[in-house]
Amino acid sequence: MRIAVIAGDGIGKDVTAEAVKVLNAIGEVSGAPLELEHLPWSADYYLQSGITIPPNGYDMLRDDFDAIFLGALGDPRVPDNKHARDILLGARFELDLYANYRPVKLLNDVLCPLKDRGRKDVNFVVFRENTEGVYVSVGGRFKANTPDEVAIQEEINTFKGVDRIIRHAFAHAAAHGLTKVCMADKSNAMQQGHALWQRVFKTVAAEYPAIKASHMYIDALAMFLVKDPGQFEVIVTNNLFGDIVTDIGGALQGGLGMAASGNLHPGRTSLFEPVHGSAPPLAGKNVANPMGAILSSALMLETLGREDDAKRIEAAVEAAIVAEETTADIGGSRGTSQVGDWIVANLKA
Ligand code: NAD
Ligand code: IPM
Ligand code: MN
């Protein structure tokens, strides 16, 4: 299984180094046939070469690799983050990775930020539409940089795009014995685009009579994620709302450094990355939490059909939390690389 590794920028490099150690260890322990190839695409590479992603980059990712692992992209030296748009959003769009799969699973009660809540209350998955919405950059600026400036940024919702992410959410629920799917939109205010979400959700829900389909406006969802997250099993929403609620999800898991994700197109080369960004102030200081990245490598293995390896990795991360072999963001006193080393040693034992 050939894996493209794009460490990227900032703490992306720090956490990817640990996920790579873990993948190499899994290869030794279970014989998973993993071949990692490192790609240098990043702010550094862009500033040196003027290239964000080479012209054949997307084809290469799609045709030469079984999966992609990404650290994070974003660097203050590239103020418009053109490279991040080309590499990360570019891969999502060009590889048509329409289902952004973001599990929100608390691994230990001690990490829960909510009073009197624990593992039983924080265990759901979010499916974020990943190829349209406000992310498509349709629009423009008129009279830019004048007092008369007009800035238009359209939200694109297509029947195909909305239908396939909602179907994916229901199919995931059915395949995993889950009984509830909640769709969040803003159809009270966004009466064109989100009417489409309403219509499609009702149609698809009717095909799954055993699954309880519910709807929330996104503002209410944000509130209930904090007040009563235990009610959720599967949440499906659009690109922007999914971005925002999965940072709340990160906090529910103990912090953004714990959150993992997969950008999926079932049956095709998919991309796995922690939910967090490049956190420039923490970069290169051996302080970033590598667990979100390591858990993303587990999601990657699960998607590649190596469920047992994925479970082993998750168990090793859980053991590290119990042993308090953790970084400062979740209350520990270890560095990024010490946490990775501990998890590797646990896997090998
Ligand atoms: P961020 O996720 O990088 O960091 C926000 C805060 O969360 C940090 O200051 C830090 O306190 C905490 N944090 C995040 N990850 C952590 C970790 N692993 N360990 C410990 N603490 C952690 O978000 P931001 O500051 O808004 O963005 C920084 C840059 O990253 C921007 O350029 C942004 O566009 C980019 N970004 C990239 C991705 C990606 O590549 N997938 C995702 C989000 C943001
Ligand atoms: C994420 C990130 C990206 C997004 C940024 C870097 C464009 O926040 O993956 O959650 O908004 O999708
Ligand atoms: Mn985000």
mmCIF file with all atom_site columns, C-alpha atoms in Angstrom, residues 207-341:
data_model
loop_
_atom_site.group_PDB
_atom_site.id
_atom_site.type_symbol
_atom_site.label_atom_id
_atom_site.label_alt_id
_atom_site.label_comp_id
_atom_site.label_asym_id
_atom_site.label_entity_id
_atom_site.label_seq_id
_atom_site.pdbx_PDB_ins_code
_atom_site.Cartn_x
_atom_site.Cartn_y
_atom_site.Cartn_z
_atom_site.occupancy
_atom_site.B_iso_or_equiv
_atom_site.pdbx_formal_charge
_atom_site.auth_seq_id
_atom_site.auth_comp_id
_atom_site.auth_asym_id
_atom_site.auth_atom_id
_atom_site.pdbx_PDB_model_num
ATOM 1   C CA . GLU A 1 207 ? -35.369 5.044  2.320  1.00 0.00 ? 207 GLU A CA 1
ATOM 2   C CA . TYR A 1 208 ? -34.046 4.231  5.826  1.00 0.00 ? 208 TYR A CA 1
ATOM 3   C CA . PRO A 1 209 ? -37.141 3.656  7.987  1.00 0.00 ? 209 PRO A CA 1
ATOM 4   C CA . ALA A 1 210 ? -35.038 2.005  10.739 1.00 0.00 ? 210 ALA A CA 1
ATOM 5   C CA . ILE A 1 211 ? -32.962 5.152  11.203 1.00 0.00 ? 211 ILE A CA 1
ATOM 6   C CA . LYS A 1 212 ? -34.328 8.102  13.125 1.00 0.00 ? 212 LYS A CA 1
ATOM 7   C CA . ALA A 1 213 ? -33.755 11.164 10.948 1.00 0.00 ? 213 ALA A CA 1
ATOM 8   C CA . SER A 1 214 ? -33.814 14.550 12.628 1.00 0.00 ? 214 SER A CA 1
ATOM 9   C CA . HIS A 1 215 ? -33.041 18.107 11.660 1.00 0.00 ? 215 HIS A CA 1
ATOM 10  C CA . MET A 1 216 ? -31.498 21.001 13.569 1.00 0.00 ? 216 MET A CA 1
ATOM 11  C CA . TYR A 1 217 ? -30.622 24.487 12.532 1.00 0.00 ? 217 TYR A CA 1
ATOM 12  C CA . ILE A 1 218 ? -26.875 24.861 12.777 1.00 0.00 ? 218 ILE A CA 1
ATOM 13  C CA . ASP A 1 219 ? -27.039 27.388 15.614 1.00 0.00 ? 219 ASP A CA 1
ATOM 14  C CA . ALA A 1 220 ? -29.093 25.006 17.746 1.00 0.00 ? 220 ALA A CA 1
ATOM 15  C CA . LEU A 1 221 ? -26.744 22.154 16.857 1.00 0.00 ? 221 LEU A CA 1
ATOM 16  C CA . ALA A 1 222 ? -23.770 24.196 18.102 1.00 0.00 ? 222 ALA A CA 1
ATOM 17  C CA . MET A 1 223 ? -25.581 24.747 21.392 1.00 0.00 ? 223 MET A CA 1
ATOM 18  C CA . PHE A 1 224 ? -26.612 21.088 21.830 1.00 0.00 ? 224 PHE A CA 1
ATOM 19  C CA . LEU A 1 225 ? -23.091 19.872 21.027 1.00 0.00 ? 225 LEU A CA 1
ATOM 20  C CA . VAL A 1 226 ? -22.019 21.586 24.230 1.00 0.00 ? 226 VAL A CA 1
ATOM 21  C CA . LYS A 1 227 ? -25.148 21.027 26.321 1.00 0.00 ? 227 LYS A CA 1
ATOM 22  C CA . ASP A 1 228 ? -26.037 17.440 25.410 1.00 0.00 ? 228 ASP A CA 1
ATOM 23  C CA . PRO A 1 229 ? -23.663 15.795 22.902 1.00 0.00 ? 229 PRO A CA 1
ATOM 24  C CA . GLY A 1 230 ? -24.853 12.314 23.954 1.00 0.00 ? 230 GLY A CA 1
ATOM 25  C CA . GLN A 1 231 ? -27.930 12.647 21.751 1.00 0.00 ? 231 GLN A CA 1
ATOM 26  C CA . PHE A 1 232 ? -25.901 12.495 18.523 1.00 0.00 ? 232 PHE A CA 1
ATOM 27  C CA . GLU A 1 233 ? -24.730 9.474  16.537 1.00 0.00 ? 233 GLU A CA 1
ATOM 28  C CA . VAL A 1 234 ? -24.279 10.779 12.976 1.00 0.00 ? 234 VAL A CA 1
ATOM 29  C CA . ILE A 1 235 ? -24.343 14.449 11.949 1.00 0.00 ? 235 ILE A CA 1
ATOM 30  C CA . VAL A 1 236 ? -24.347 15.516 8.314  1.00 0.00 ? 236 VAL A CA 1
ATOM 31  C CA . THR A 1 237 ? -23.901 19.109 7.222  1.00 0.00 ? 237 THR A CA 1
ATOM 32  C CA . ASN A 1 238 ? -22.376 21.391 4.635  1.00 0.00 ? 238 ASN A CA 1
ATOM 33  C CA . ASN A 1 239 ? -18.759 22.332 4.119  1.00 0.00 ? 239 ASN A CA 1
ATOM 34  C CA . LEU A 1 240 ? -18.528 25.504 6.233  1.00 0.00 ? 240 LEU A CA 1
ATOM 35  C CA . PHE A 1 241 ? -20.803 24.404 9.069  1.00 0.00 ? 241 PHE A CA 1
ATOM 36  C CA . GLY A 1 242 ? -18.942 21.085 9.175  1.00 0.00 ? 242 GLY A CA 1
ATOM 37  C CA . ASP A 1 243 ? -15.643 22.913 9.484  1.00 0.00 ? 243 ASP A CA 1
ATOM 38  C CA . ILE A 1 244 ? -16.912 24.879 12.461 1.00 0.00 ? 244 ILE A CA 1
ATOM 39  C CA . VAL A 1 245 ? -18.731 22.119 14.331 1.00 0.00 ? 245 VAL A CA 1
ATOM 40  C CA . THR A 1 246 ? -15.762 19.764 14.048 1.00 0.00 ? 246 THR A CA 1
ATOM 41  C CA . ASP A 1 247 ? -13.570 22.252 15.912 1.00 0.00 ? 247 ASP A CA 1
ATOM 42  C CA . ILE A 1 248 ? -16.231 22.101 18.652 1.00 0.00 ? 248 ILE A CA 1
ATOM 43  C CA . GLY A 1 249 ? -15.950 18.332 18.263 1.00 0.00 ? 249 GLY A CA 1
ATOM 44  C CA . GLY A 1 250 ? -12.204 18.619 18.759 1.00 0.00 ? 250 GLY A CA 1
ATOM 45  C CA . ALA A 1 251 ? -12.750 20.486 22.006 1.00 0.00 ? 251 ALA A CA 1
ATOM 46  C CA . LEU A 1 252 ? -15.193 17.771 23.152 1.00 0.00 ? 252 LEU A CA 1
ATOM 47  C CA . GLN A 1 253 ? -12.420 15.189 22.651 1.00 0.00 ? 253 GLN A CA 1
ATOM 48  C CA . GLY A 1 254 ? -10.072 17.112 24.914 1.00 0.00 ? 254 GLY A CA 1
ATOM 49  C CA . GLY A 1 255 ? -8.678  19.554 22.374 1.00 0.00 ? 255 GLY A CA 1
ATOM 50  C CA . LEU A 1 256 ? -8.095  20.108 18.705 1.00 0.00 ? 256 LEU A CA 1
ATOM 51  C CA . GLY A 1 257 ? -4.901  18.080 18.970 1.00 0.00 ? 257 GLY A CA 1
ATOM 52  C CA . MET A 1 258 ? -6.993  14.929 19.531 1.00 0.00 ? 258 MET A CA 1
ATOM 53  C CA . ALA A 1 259 ? -9.225  15.149 16.448 1.00 0.00 ? 259 ALA A CA 1
ATOM 54  C CA . ALA A 1 260 ? -8.753  12.944 13.374 1.00 0.00 ? 260 ALA A CA 1
ATOM 55  C CA . SER A 1 261 ? -10.284 13.032 9.920  1.00 0.00 ? 261 SER A CA 1
ATOM 56  C CA . GLY A 1 262 ? -10.537 11.359 6.550  1.00 0.00 ? 262 GLY A CA 1
ATOM 57  C CA . ASN A 1 263 ? -11.385 13.076 3.265  1.00 0.00 ? 263 ASN A CA 1
ATOM 58  C CA . LEU A 1 264 ? -13.045 10.215 1.453  1.00 0.00 ? 264 LEU A CA 1
ATOM 59  C CA . HIS A 1 265 ? -14.250 9.179  -1.944 1.00 0.00 ? 265 HIS A CA 1
ATOM 60  C CA . PRO A 1 266 ? -15.217 5.558  -1.391 1.00 0.00 ? 266 PRO A CA 1
ATOM 61  C CA . GLY A 1 267 ? -13.159 3.264  -3.588 1.00 0.00 ? 267 GLY A CA 1
ATOM 62  C CA . ARG A 1 268 ? -10.656 5.930  -4.553 1.00 0.00 ? 268 ARG A CA 1
ATOM 63  C CA . THR A 1 269 ? -7.439  7.355  -3.126 1.00 0.00 ? 269 THR A CA 1
ATOM 64  C CA . SER A 1 270 ? -8.472  9.299  -0.025 1.00 0.00 ? 270 SER A CA 1
ATOM 65  C CA . LEU A 1 271 ? -6.683  11.801 2.209  1.00 0.00 ? 271 LEU A CA 1
ATOM 66  C CA . PHE A 1 272 ? -6.236  11.600 5.984  1.00 0.00 ? 272 PHE A CA 1
ATOM 67  C CA . GLU A 1 273 ? -5.213  14.459 8.274  1.00 0.00 ? 273 GLU A CA 1
ATOM 68  C CA . PRO A 1 274 ? -5.666  15.760 11.789 1.00 0.00 ? 274 PRO A CA 1
ATOM 69  C CA . VAL A 1 275 ? -8.463  18.332 12.076 1.00 0.00 ? 275 VAL A CA 1
ATOM 70  C CA . HIS A 1 276 ? -6.118  20.978 13.460 1.00 0.00 ? 276 HIS A CA 1
ATOM 71  C CA . GLY A 1 277 ? -3.981  23.389 11.474 1.00 0.00 ? 277 GLY A CA 1
ATOM 72  C CA . SER A 1 278 ? -0.306  24.309 11.428 1.00 0.00 ? 278 SER A CA 1
ATOM 73  C CA . ALA A 1 279 ? -0.441  26.292 14.731 1.00 0.00 ? 279 ALA A CA 1
ATOM 74  C CA . PRO A 1 280 ? 2.598   28.440 13.816 1.00 0.00 ? 280 PRO A CA 1
ATOM 75  C CA . PRO A 1 281 ? 3.335   29.585 17.417 1.00 0.00 ? 281 PRO A CA 1
ATOM 76  C CA . LEU A 1 282 ? 3.838   25.936 18.470 1.00 0.00 ? 282 LEU A CA 1
ATOM 77  C CA . ALA A 1 283 ? 5.829   24.818 15.419 1.00 0.00 ? 283 ALA A CA 1
ATOM 78  C CA . GLY A 1 284 ? 9.157   23.063 15.874 1.00 0.00 ? 284 GLY A CA 1
ATOM 79  C CA . LYS A 1 285 ? 9.005   23.278 19.680 1.00 0.00 ? 285 LYS A CA 1
ATOM 80  C CA . ASN A 1 286 ? 8.191   19.619 20.358 1.00 0.00 ? 286 ASN A CA 1
ATOM 81  C CA . VAL A 1 287 ? 4.965   20.644 22.123 1.00 0.00 ? 287 VAL A CA 1
ATOM 82  C CA . ALA A 1 288 ? 2.217   19.826 19.612 1.00 0.00 ? 288 ALA A CA 1
ATOM 83  C CA . ASN A 1 289 ? -0.074  16.934 20.432 1.00 0.00 ? 289 ASN A CA 1
ATOM 84  C CA . PRO A 1 290 ? 0.537   14.185 17.842 1.00 0.00 ? 290 PRO A CA 1
ATOM 85  C CA . MET A 1 291 ? -2.512  12.099 18.797 1.00 0.00 ? 291 MET A CA 1
ATOM 86  C CA . GLY A 1 292 ? -4.905  13.600 16.219 1.00 0.00 ? 292 GLY A CA 1
ATOM 87  C CA . ALA A 1 293 ? -2.368  12.828 13.507 1.00 0.00 ? 293 ALA A CA 1
ATOM 88  C CA . ILE A 1 294 ? -1.728  9.328  14.859 1.00 0.00 ? 294 ILE A CA 1
ATOM 89  C CA . LEU A 1 295 ? -5.469  8.628  15.071 1.00 0.00 ? 295 LEU A CA 1
ATOM 90  C CA . SER A 1 296 ? -5.783  9.906  11.476 1.00 0.00 ? 296 SER A CA 1
ATOM 91  C CA . SER A 1 297 ? -3.241  7.296  10.429 1.00 0.00 ? 297 SER A CA 1
ATOM 92  C CA . ALA A 1 298 ? -5.488  4.727  12.132 1.00 0.00 ? 298 ALA A CA 1
ATOM 93  C CA . LEU A 1 299 ? -8.490  5.997  10.146 1.00 0.00 ? 299 LEU A CA 1
ATOM 94  C CA . MET A 1 300 ? -6.365  5.613  7.019  1.00 0.00 ? 300 MET A CA 1
ATOM 95  C CA . LEU A 1 301 ? -5.524  1.992  7.855  1.00 0.00 ? 301 LEU A CA 1
ATOM 96  C CA . GLU A 1 302 ? -9.173  1.260  8.657  1.00 0.00 ? 302 GLU A CA 1
ATOM 97  C CA . THR A 1 303 ? -10.200 2.646  5.267  1.00 0.00 ? 303 THR A CA 1
ATOM 98  C CA . LEU A 1 304 ? -7.484  0.547  3.581  1.00 0.00 ? 304 LEU A CA 1
ATOM 99  C CA . GLY A 1 305 ? -9.048  -2.570 5.126  1.00 0.00 ? 305 GLY A CA 1
ATOM 100 C CA . ARG A 1 306 ? -6.606  -2.918 8.051  1.00 0.00 ? 306 ARG A CA 1
ATOM 101 C CA . GLU A 1 307 ? -9.201  -2.619 10.842 1.00 0.00 ? 307 GLU A CA 1
ATOM 102 C CA . ASP A 1 308 ? -7.129  -4.595 13.350 1.00 0.00 ? 308 ASP A CA 1
ATOM 103 C CA . ASP A 1 309 ? -4.150  -2.294 12.880 1.00 0.00 ? 309 ASP A CA 1
ATOM 104 C CA . ALA A 1 310 ? -6.413  0.722  13.337 1.00 0.00 ? 310 ALA A CA 1
ATOM 105 C CA . LYS A 1 311 ? -7.767  -0.734 16.595 1.00 0.00 ? 311 LYS A CA 1
ATOM 106 C CA . ARG A 1 312 ? -4.228  -1.425 17.826 1.00 0.00 ? 312 ARG A CA 1
ATOM 107 C CA . ILE A 1 313 ? -3.247  2.198  17.244 1.00 0.00 ? 313 ILE A CA 1
ATOM 108 C CA . GLU A 1 314 ? -6.332  3.563  18.967 1.00 0.00 ? 314 GLU A CA 1
ATOM 109 C CA . ALA A 1 315 ? -5.701  1.244  21.925 1.00 0.00 ? 315 ALA A CA 1
ATOM 110 C CA . ALA A 1 316 ? -2.092  2.455  22.169 1.00 0.00 ? 316 ALA A CA 1
ATOM 111 C CA . VAL A 1 317 ? -3.255  6.091  22.160 1.00 0.00 ? 317 VAL A CA 1
ATOM 112 C CA . GLU A 1 318 ? -5.784  5.278  24.893 1.00 0.00 ? 318 GLU A CA 1
ATOM 113 C CA . ALA A 1 319 ? -3.032  3.588  26.908 1.00 0.00 ? 319 ALA A CA 1
ATOM 114 C CA . ALA A 1 320 ? -0.823  6.670  26.553 1.00 0.00 ? 320 ALA A CA 1
ATOM 115 C CA . ILE A 1 321 ? -3.609  8.828  27.984 1.00 0.00 ? 321 ILE A CA 1
ATOM 116 C CA . VAL A 1 322 ? -4.095  6.462  30.932 1.00 0.00 ? 322 VAL A CA 1
ATOM 117 C CA . ALA A 1 323 ? -0.333  6.465  31.544 1.00 0.00 ? 323 ALA A CA 1
ATOM 118 C CA . GLU A 1 324 ? -0.335  10.285 31.321 1.00 0.00 ? 324 GLU A CA 1
ATOM 119 C CA . GLU A 1 325 ? 2.207   10.106 28.510 1.00 0.00 ? 325 GLU A CA 1
ATOM 120 C CA . THR A 1 326 ? 0.662   13.186 26.932 1.00 0.00 ? 326 THR A CA 1
ATOM 121 C CA . THR A 1 327 ? 1.438   16.714 25.798 1.00 0.00 ? 327 THR A CA 1
ATOM 122 C CA . ALA A 1 328 ? 0.596   19.862 27.773 1.00 0.00 ? 328 ALA A CA 1
ATOM 123 C CA . ASP A 1 329 ? -2.590  20.728 25.838 1.00 0.00 ? 329 ASP A CA 1
ATOM 124 C CA . ILE A 1 330 ? -4.274  17.689 27.408 1.00 0.00 ? 330 ILE A CA 1
ATOM 125 C CA . GLY A 1 331 ? -2.622  18.026 30.784 1.00 0.00 ? 331 GLY A CA 1
ATOM 126 C CA . GLY A 1 332 ? 0.620   16.066 30.364 1.00 0.00 ? 332 GLY A CA 1
ATOM 127 C CA . SER A 1 333 ? 4.266   17.015 30.522 1.00 0.00 ? 333 SER A CA 1
ATOM 128 C CA . ARG A 1 334 ? 5.726   15.088 27.569 1.00 0.00 ? 334 ARG A CA 1
ATOM 129 C CA . GLY A 1 335 ? 6.977   16.392 24.240 1.00 0.00 ? 335 GLY A CA 1
ATOM 130 C CA . THR A 1 336 ? 5.572   15.535 20.817 1.00 0.00 ? 336 THR A CA 1
ATOM 131 C CA . SER A 1 337 ? 8.275   12.986 20.064 1.00 0.00 ? 337 SER A CA 1
ATOM 132 C CA . GLN A 1 338 ? 8.146   11.375 23.527 1.00 0.00 ? 338 GLN A CA 1
ATOM 133 C CA . VAL A 1 339 ? 4.427   10.732 23.068 1.00 0.00 ? 339 VAL A CA 1
ATOM 134 C CA . GLY A 1 340 ? 5.109   9.176  19.644 1.00 0.00 ? 340 GLY A CA 1
ATOM 135 C CA . ASP A 1 341 ? 7.923   7.044  21.055 1.00 0.00 ? 341 ASP A CA 1
#
